[in-house]
CSV table of C-alpha atoms in Angstrom, one decimal:
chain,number,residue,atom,x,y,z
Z,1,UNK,CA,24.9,-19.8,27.8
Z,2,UNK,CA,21.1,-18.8,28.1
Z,3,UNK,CA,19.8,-18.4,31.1
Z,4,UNK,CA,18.6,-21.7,33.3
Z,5,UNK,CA,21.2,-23.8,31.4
Z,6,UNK,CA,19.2,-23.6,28.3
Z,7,UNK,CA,21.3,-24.2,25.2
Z,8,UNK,CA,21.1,-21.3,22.3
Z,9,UNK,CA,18.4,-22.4,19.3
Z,10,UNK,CA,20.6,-20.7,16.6
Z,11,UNK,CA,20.7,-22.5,13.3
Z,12,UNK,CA,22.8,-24.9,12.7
Z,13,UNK,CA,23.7,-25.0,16.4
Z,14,UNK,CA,25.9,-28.5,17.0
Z,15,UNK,CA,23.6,-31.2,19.6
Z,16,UNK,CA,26.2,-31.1,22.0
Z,17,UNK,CA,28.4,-29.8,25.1
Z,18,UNK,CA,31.5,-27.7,24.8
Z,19,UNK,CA,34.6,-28.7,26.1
Z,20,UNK,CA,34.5,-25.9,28.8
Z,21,UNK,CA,31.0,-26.9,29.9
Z,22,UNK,CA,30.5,-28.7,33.5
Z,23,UNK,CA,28.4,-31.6,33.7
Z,24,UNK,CA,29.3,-33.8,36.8
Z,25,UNK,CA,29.4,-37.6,36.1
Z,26,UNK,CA,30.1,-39.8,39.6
Z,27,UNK,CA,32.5,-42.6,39.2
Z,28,UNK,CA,30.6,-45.5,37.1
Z,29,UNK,CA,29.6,-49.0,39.2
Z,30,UNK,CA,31.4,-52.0,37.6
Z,31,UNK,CA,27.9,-54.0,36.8
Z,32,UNK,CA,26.7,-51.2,34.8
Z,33,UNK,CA,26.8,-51.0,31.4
Z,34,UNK,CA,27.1,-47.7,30.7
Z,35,UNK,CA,26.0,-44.3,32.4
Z,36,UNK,CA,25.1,-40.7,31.4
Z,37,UNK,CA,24.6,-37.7,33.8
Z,38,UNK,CA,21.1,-37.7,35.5
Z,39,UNK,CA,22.0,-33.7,35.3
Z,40,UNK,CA,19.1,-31.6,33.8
Z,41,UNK,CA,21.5,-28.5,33.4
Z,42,UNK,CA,21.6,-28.1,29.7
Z,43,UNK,CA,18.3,-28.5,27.1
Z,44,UNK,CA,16.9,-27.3,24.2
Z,45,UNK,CA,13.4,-26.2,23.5
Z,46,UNK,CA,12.4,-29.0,20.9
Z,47,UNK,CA,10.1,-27.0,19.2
Z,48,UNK,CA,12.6,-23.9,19.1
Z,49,UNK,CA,15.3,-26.2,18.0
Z,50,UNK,CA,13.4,-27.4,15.5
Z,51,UNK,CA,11.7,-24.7,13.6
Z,52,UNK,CA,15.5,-22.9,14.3
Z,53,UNK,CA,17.2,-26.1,12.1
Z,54,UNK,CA,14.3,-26.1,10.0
Z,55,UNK,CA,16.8,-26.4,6.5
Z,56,UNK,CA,18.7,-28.4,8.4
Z,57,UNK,CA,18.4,-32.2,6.6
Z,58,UNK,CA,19.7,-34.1,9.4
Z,59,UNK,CA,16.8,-33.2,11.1
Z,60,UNK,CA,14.0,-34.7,8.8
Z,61,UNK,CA,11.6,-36.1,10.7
Z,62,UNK,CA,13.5,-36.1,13.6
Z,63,UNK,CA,10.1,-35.5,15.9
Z,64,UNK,CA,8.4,-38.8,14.6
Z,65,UNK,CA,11.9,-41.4,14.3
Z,66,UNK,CA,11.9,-40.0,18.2
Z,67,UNK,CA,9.0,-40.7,18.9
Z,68,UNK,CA,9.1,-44.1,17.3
Z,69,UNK,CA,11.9,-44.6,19.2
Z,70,UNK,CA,11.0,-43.8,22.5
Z,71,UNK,CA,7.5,-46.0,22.0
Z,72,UNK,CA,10.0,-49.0,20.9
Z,73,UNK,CA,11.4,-48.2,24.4
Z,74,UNK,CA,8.7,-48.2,26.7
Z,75,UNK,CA,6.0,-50.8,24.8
Z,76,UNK,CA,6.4,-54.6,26.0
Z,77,UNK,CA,7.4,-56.4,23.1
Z,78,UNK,CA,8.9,-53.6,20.8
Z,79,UNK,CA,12.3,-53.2,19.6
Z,80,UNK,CA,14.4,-50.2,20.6
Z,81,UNK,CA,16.7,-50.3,17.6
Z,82,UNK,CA,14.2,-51.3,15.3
Z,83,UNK,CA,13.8,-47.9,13.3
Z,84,UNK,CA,11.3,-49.2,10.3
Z,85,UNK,CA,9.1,-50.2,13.1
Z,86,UNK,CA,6.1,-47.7,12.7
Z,87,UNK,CA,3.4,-46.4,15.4
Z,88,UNK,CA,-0.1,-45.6,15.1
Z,89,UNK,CA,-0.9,-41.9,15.1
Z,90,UNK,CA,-3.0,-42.8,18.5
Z,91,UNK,CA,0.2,-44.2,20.1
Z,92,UNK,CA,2.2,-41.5,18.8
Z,93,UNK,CA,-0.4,-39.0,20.6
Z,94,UNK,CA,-0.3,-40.6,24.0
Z,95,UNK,CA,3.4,-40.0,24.0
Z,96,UNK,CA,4.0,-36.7,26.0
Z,97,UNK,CA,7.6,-34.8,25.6
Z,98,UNK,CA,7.7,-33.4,29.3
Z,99,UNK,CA,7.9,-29.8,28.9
Z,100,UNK,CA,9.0,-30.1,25.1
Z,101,UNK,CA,12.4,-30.5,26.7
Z,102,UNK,CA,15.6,-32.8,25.0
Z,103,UNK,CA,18.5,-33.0,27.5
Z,104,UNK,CA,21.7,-32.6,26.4
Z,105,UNK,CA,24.7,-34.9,28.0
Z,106,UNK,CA,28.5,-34.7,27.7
Z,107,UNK,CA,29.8,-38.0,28.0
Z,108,UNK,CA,29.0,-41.3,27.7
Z,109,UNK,CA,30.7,-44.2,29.2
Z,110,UNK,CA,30.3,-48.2,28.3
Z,111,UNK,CA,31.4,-50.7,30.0
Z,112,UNK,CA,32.6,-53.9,28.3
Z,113,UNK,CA,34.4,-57.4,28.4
Z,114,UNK,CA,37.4,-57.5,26.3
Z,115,UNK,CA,38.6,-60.2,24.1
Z,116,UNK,CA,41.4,-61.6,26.9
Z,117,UNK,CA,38.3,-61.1,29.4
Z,118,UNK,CA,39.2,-58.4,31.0
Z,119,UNK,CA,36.9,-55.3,31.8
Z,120,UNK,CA,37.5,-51.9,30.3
Z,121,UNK,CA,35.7,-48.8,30.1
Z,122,UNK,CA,35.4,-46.3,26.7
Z,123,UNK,CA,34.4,-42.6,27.7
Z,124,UNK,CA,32.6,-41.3,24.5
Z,125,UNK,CA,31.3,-37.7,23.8
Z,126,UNK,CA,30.3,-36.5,20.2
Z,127,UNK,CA,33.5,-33.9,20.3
Z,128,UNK,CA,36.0,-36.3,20.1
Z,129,UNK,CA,35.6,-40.6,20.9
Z,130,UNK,CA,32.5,-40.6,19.1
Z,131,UNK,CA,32.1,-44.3,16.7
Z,132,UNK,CA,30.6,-46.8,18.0
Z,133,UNK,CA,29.5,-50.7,17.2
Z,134,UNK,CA,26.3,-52.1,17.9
Z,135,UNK,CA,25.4,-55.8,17.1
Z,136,UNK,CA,24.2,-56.1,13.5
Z,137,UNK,CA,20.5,-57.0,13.0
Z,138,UNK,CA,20.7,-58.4,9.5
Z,139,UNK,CA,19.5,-62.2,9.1
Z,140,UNK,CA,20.9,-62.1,5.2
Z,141,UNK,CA,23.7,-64.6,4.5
Z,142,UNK,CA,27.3,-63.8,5.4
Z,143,UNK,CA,26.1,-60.6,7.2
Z,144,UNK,CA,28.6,-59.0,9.1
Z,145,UNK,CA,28.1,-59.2,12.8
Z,146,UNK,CA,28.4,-55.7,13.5
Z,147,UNK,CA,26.7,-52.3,12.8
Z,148,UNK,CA,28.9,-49.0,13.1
Z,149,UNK,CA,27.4,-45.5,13.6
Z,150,UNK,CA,28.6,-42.2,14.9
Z,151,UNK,CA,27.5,-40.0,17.8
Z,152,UNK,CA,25.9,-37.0,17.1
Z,153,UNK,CA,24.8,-36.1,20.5
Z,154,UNK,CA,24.0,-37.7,23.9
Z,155,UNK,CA,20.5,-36.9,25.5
Z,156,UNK,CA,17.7,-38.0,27.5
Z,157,UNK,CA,14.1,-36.9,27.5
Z,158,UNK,CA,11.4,-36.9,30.5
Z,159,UNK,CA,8.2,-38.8,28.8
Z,160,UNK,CA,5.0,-39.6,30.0
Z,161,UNK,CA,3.2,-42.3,28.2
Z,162,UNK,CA,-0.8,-42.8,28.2
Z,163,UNK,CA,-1.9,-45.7,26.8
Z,164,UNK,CA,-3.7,-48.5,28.3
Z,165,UNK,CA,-0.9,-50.7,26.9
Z,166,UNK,CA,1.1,-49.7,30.0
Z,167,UNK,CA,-0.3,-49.7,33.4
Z,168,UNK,CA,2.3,-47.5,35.0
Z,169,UNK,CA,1.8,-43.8,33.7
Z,170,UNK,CA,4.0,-42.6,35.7
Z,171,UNK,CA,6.5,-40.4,33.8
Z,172,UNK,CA,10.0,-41.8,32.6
Z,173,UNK,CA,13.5,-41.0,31.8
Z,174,UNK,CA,15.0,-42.5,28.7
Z,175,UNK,CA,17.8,-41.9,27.3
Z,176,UNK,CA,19.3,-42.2,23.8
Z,177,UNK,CA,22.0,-41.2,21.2
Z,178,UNK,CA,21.6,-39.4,18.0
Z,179,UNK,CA,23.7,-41.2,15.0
Z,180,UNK,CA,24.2,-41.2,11.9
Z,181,UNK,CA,24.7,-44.6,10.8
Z,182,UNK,CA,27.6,-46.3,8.5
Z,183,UNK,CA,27.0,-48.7,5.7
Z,184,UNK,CA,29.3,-51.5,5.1
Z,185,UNK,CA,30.9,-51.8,1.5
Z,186,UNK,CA,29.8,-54.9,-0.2
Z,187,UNK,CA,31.7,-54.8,-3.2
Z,188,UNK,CA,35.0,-55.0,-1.4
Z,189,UNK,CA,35.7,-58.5,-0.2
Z,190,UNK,CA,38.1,-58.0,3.5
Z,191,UNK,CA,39.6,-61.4,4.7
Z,192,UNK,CA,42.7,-62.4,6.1
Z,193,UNK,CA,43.2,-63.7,2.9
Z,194,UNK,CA,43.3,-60.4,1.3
Z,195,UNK,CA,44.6,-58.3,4.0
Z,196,UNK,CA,41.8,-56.2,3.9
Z,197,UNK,CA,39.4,-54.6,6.9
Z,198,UNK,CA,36.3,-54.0,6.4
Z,199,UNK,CA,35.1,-51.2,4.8
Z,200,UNK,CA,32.3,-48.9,5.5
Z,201,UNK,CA,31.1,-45.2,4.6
Z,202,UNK,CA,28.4,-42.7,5.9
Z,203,UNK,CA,24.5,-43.5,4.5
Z,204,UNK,CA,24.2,-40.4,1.9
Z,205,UNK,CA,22.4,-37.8,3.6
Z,206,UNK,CA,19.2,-38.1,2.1
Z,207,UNK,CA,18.8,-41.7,2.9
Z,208,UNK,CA,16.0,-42.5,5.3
Z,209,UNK,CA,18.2,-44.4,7.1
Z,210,UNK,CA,21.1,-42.2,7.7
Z,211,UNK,CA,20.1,-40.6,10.8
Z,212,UNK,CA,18.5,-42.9,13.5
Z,213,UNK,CA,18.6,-42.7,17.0
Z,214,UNK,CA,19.8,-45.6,19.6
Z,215,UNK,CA,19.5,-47.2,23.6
Z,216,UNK,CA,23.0,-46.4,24.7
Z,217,UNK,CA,22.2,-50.3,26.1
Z,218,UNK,CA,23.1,-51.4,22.4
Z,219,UNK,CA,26.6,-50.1,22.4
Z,220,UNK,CA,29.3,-52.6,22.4
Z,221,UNK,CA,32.1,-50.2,22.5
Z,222,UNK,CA,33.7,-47.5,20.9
Z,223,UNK,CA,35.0,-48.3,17.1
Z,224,UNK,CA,38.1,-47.6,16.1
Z,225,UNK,CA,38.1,-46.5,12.4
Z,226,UNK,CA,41.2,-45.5,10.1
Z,227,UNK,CA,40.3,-43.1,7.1
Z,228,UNK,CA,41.2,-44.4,3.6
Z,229,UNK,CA,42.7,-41.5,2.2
Z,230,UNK,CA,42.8,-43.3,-1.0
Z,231,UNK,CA,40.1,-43.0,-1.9
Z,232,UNK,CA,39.9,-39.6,-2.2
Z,233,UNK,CA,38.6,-36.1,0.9
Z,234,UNK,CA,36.0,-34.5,0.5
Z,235,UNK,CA,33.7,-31.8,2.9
Z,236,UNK,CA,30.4,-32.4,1.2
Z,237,UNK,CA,28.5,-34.3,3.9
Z,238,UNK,CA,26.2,-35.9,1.5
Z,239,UNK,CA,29.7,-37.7,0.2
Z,240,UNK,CA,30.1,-41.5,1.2
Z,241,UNK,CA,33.8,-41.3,2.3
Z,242,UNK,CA,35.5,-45.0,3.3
Z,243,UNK,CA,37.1,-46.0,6.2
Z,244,UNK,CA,38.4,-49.0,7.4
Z,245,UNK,CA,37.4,-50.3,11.1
């Protein structure tokens, strides 16, 4: 590990925290809906990590989807998740990356009501637990109600927005997840009359859309989702593979 907690800037390096790696995280309060670490201990250079992943095309355009992301976050009126929503340049300006610095988290617990009404608690981290569902944001007809997407890493990032659309200037933590995000299968029709889940499959790489980042305040719970071997394995990442959820 570099020195100050700083995490290495090879290429290809993975967005998130080792097993072996320490990160204290308190017991979480019942009326929260989730928590993260407020620990500053591991980070990466965002510039460094960038120009180091530079061939890397999960990371196209990662600067400005953050960006838009974080302004979505702090701007009265703006939707978080709402990744198509673009900035102006001047807004995009008066956002400040304190210290060009992206925190890195271990784990991420949600809170959540289950369907007997009951409370329960999913511990997430990008090793391991790491689907999740978010409420689906589609208005089409016969939409399905939920949105699946997988953790790629768990950070937070100290920003410091001036704009005179915000009278507090005062710097701010936000923090977010890195996903890439699954696409339901339309063609397949899942019922109980057919005795089929739904099925869904990764956003091909190059797709705009593939690689988004959400508020960890979206996050129902974790997703459960069992591969459908038959149709076929693959290790090409651009590949759509199924799964059921």
């Amino acid at each position: 590990m570099a020195a100050e907690g700083s995490l290495p800037t090879a290429g290809g390096e993975c967005p998130s925290l080792h097993f072996v790696d320490q990160e204290p995280l308190p017991n979480c309060v019942p009326d929260a809906h989730y928590q993260v670490s407020q620990g500053k201990k591991y980070y990466w250079d965002l510039v460094a990590w960038l120009s180091c992943n530079k061939d890397n095309k999960a990371l196209e355009g990662f600067l400005p989807k953050l960006k838009n992301h974080i302004l979505g976050c702090l701007i009265p009126g703006s939707k978080a998740n709402d990744g198509d929503k673009e900035f102006t340049l001047a807004q995009c300006n008066a956002l400040h990356l304190i210290n060009n610095r992206i925190y890195c988290h271990k784990v991420l617990r949600i809170n959540y009501t289950t369907y007997d009404l009951c409370q329960a608690q999913d511990s997430l981290n990008p090793q391991m637990h790491l689907d999740v569902m978010v409420l689906s944001h589609e208005d089409i007809k016969n939409a399905h109600p939920y949105w699946y997407a997988q953790i790629i890493g768990i950070f937070h990032v100290d920003v410091q927005y001036c704009s005179p659309e915000l009278s507090n200037h005062a710097p701010k933590w936000i923090n977010f997840l890195w996903v890439r995000w699954f696409a339901c299968n339309r063609n397949l029709k899942c019922s109980w009359a057919v005795c089929r889940l739904p099925c869904i499959g990764f956003y091909p790489q190059d797709e705009s859309k593939a690689f988004r980042f959400i508020d960890p305040e979206q996050v129902i719970c974790m997703a459960h989702l069992i591969p459908a071997f038959h149709f076929g394995c693959t290790t090409a990442i651009n590949h759509t593979p199924q799964v059921q959820e």
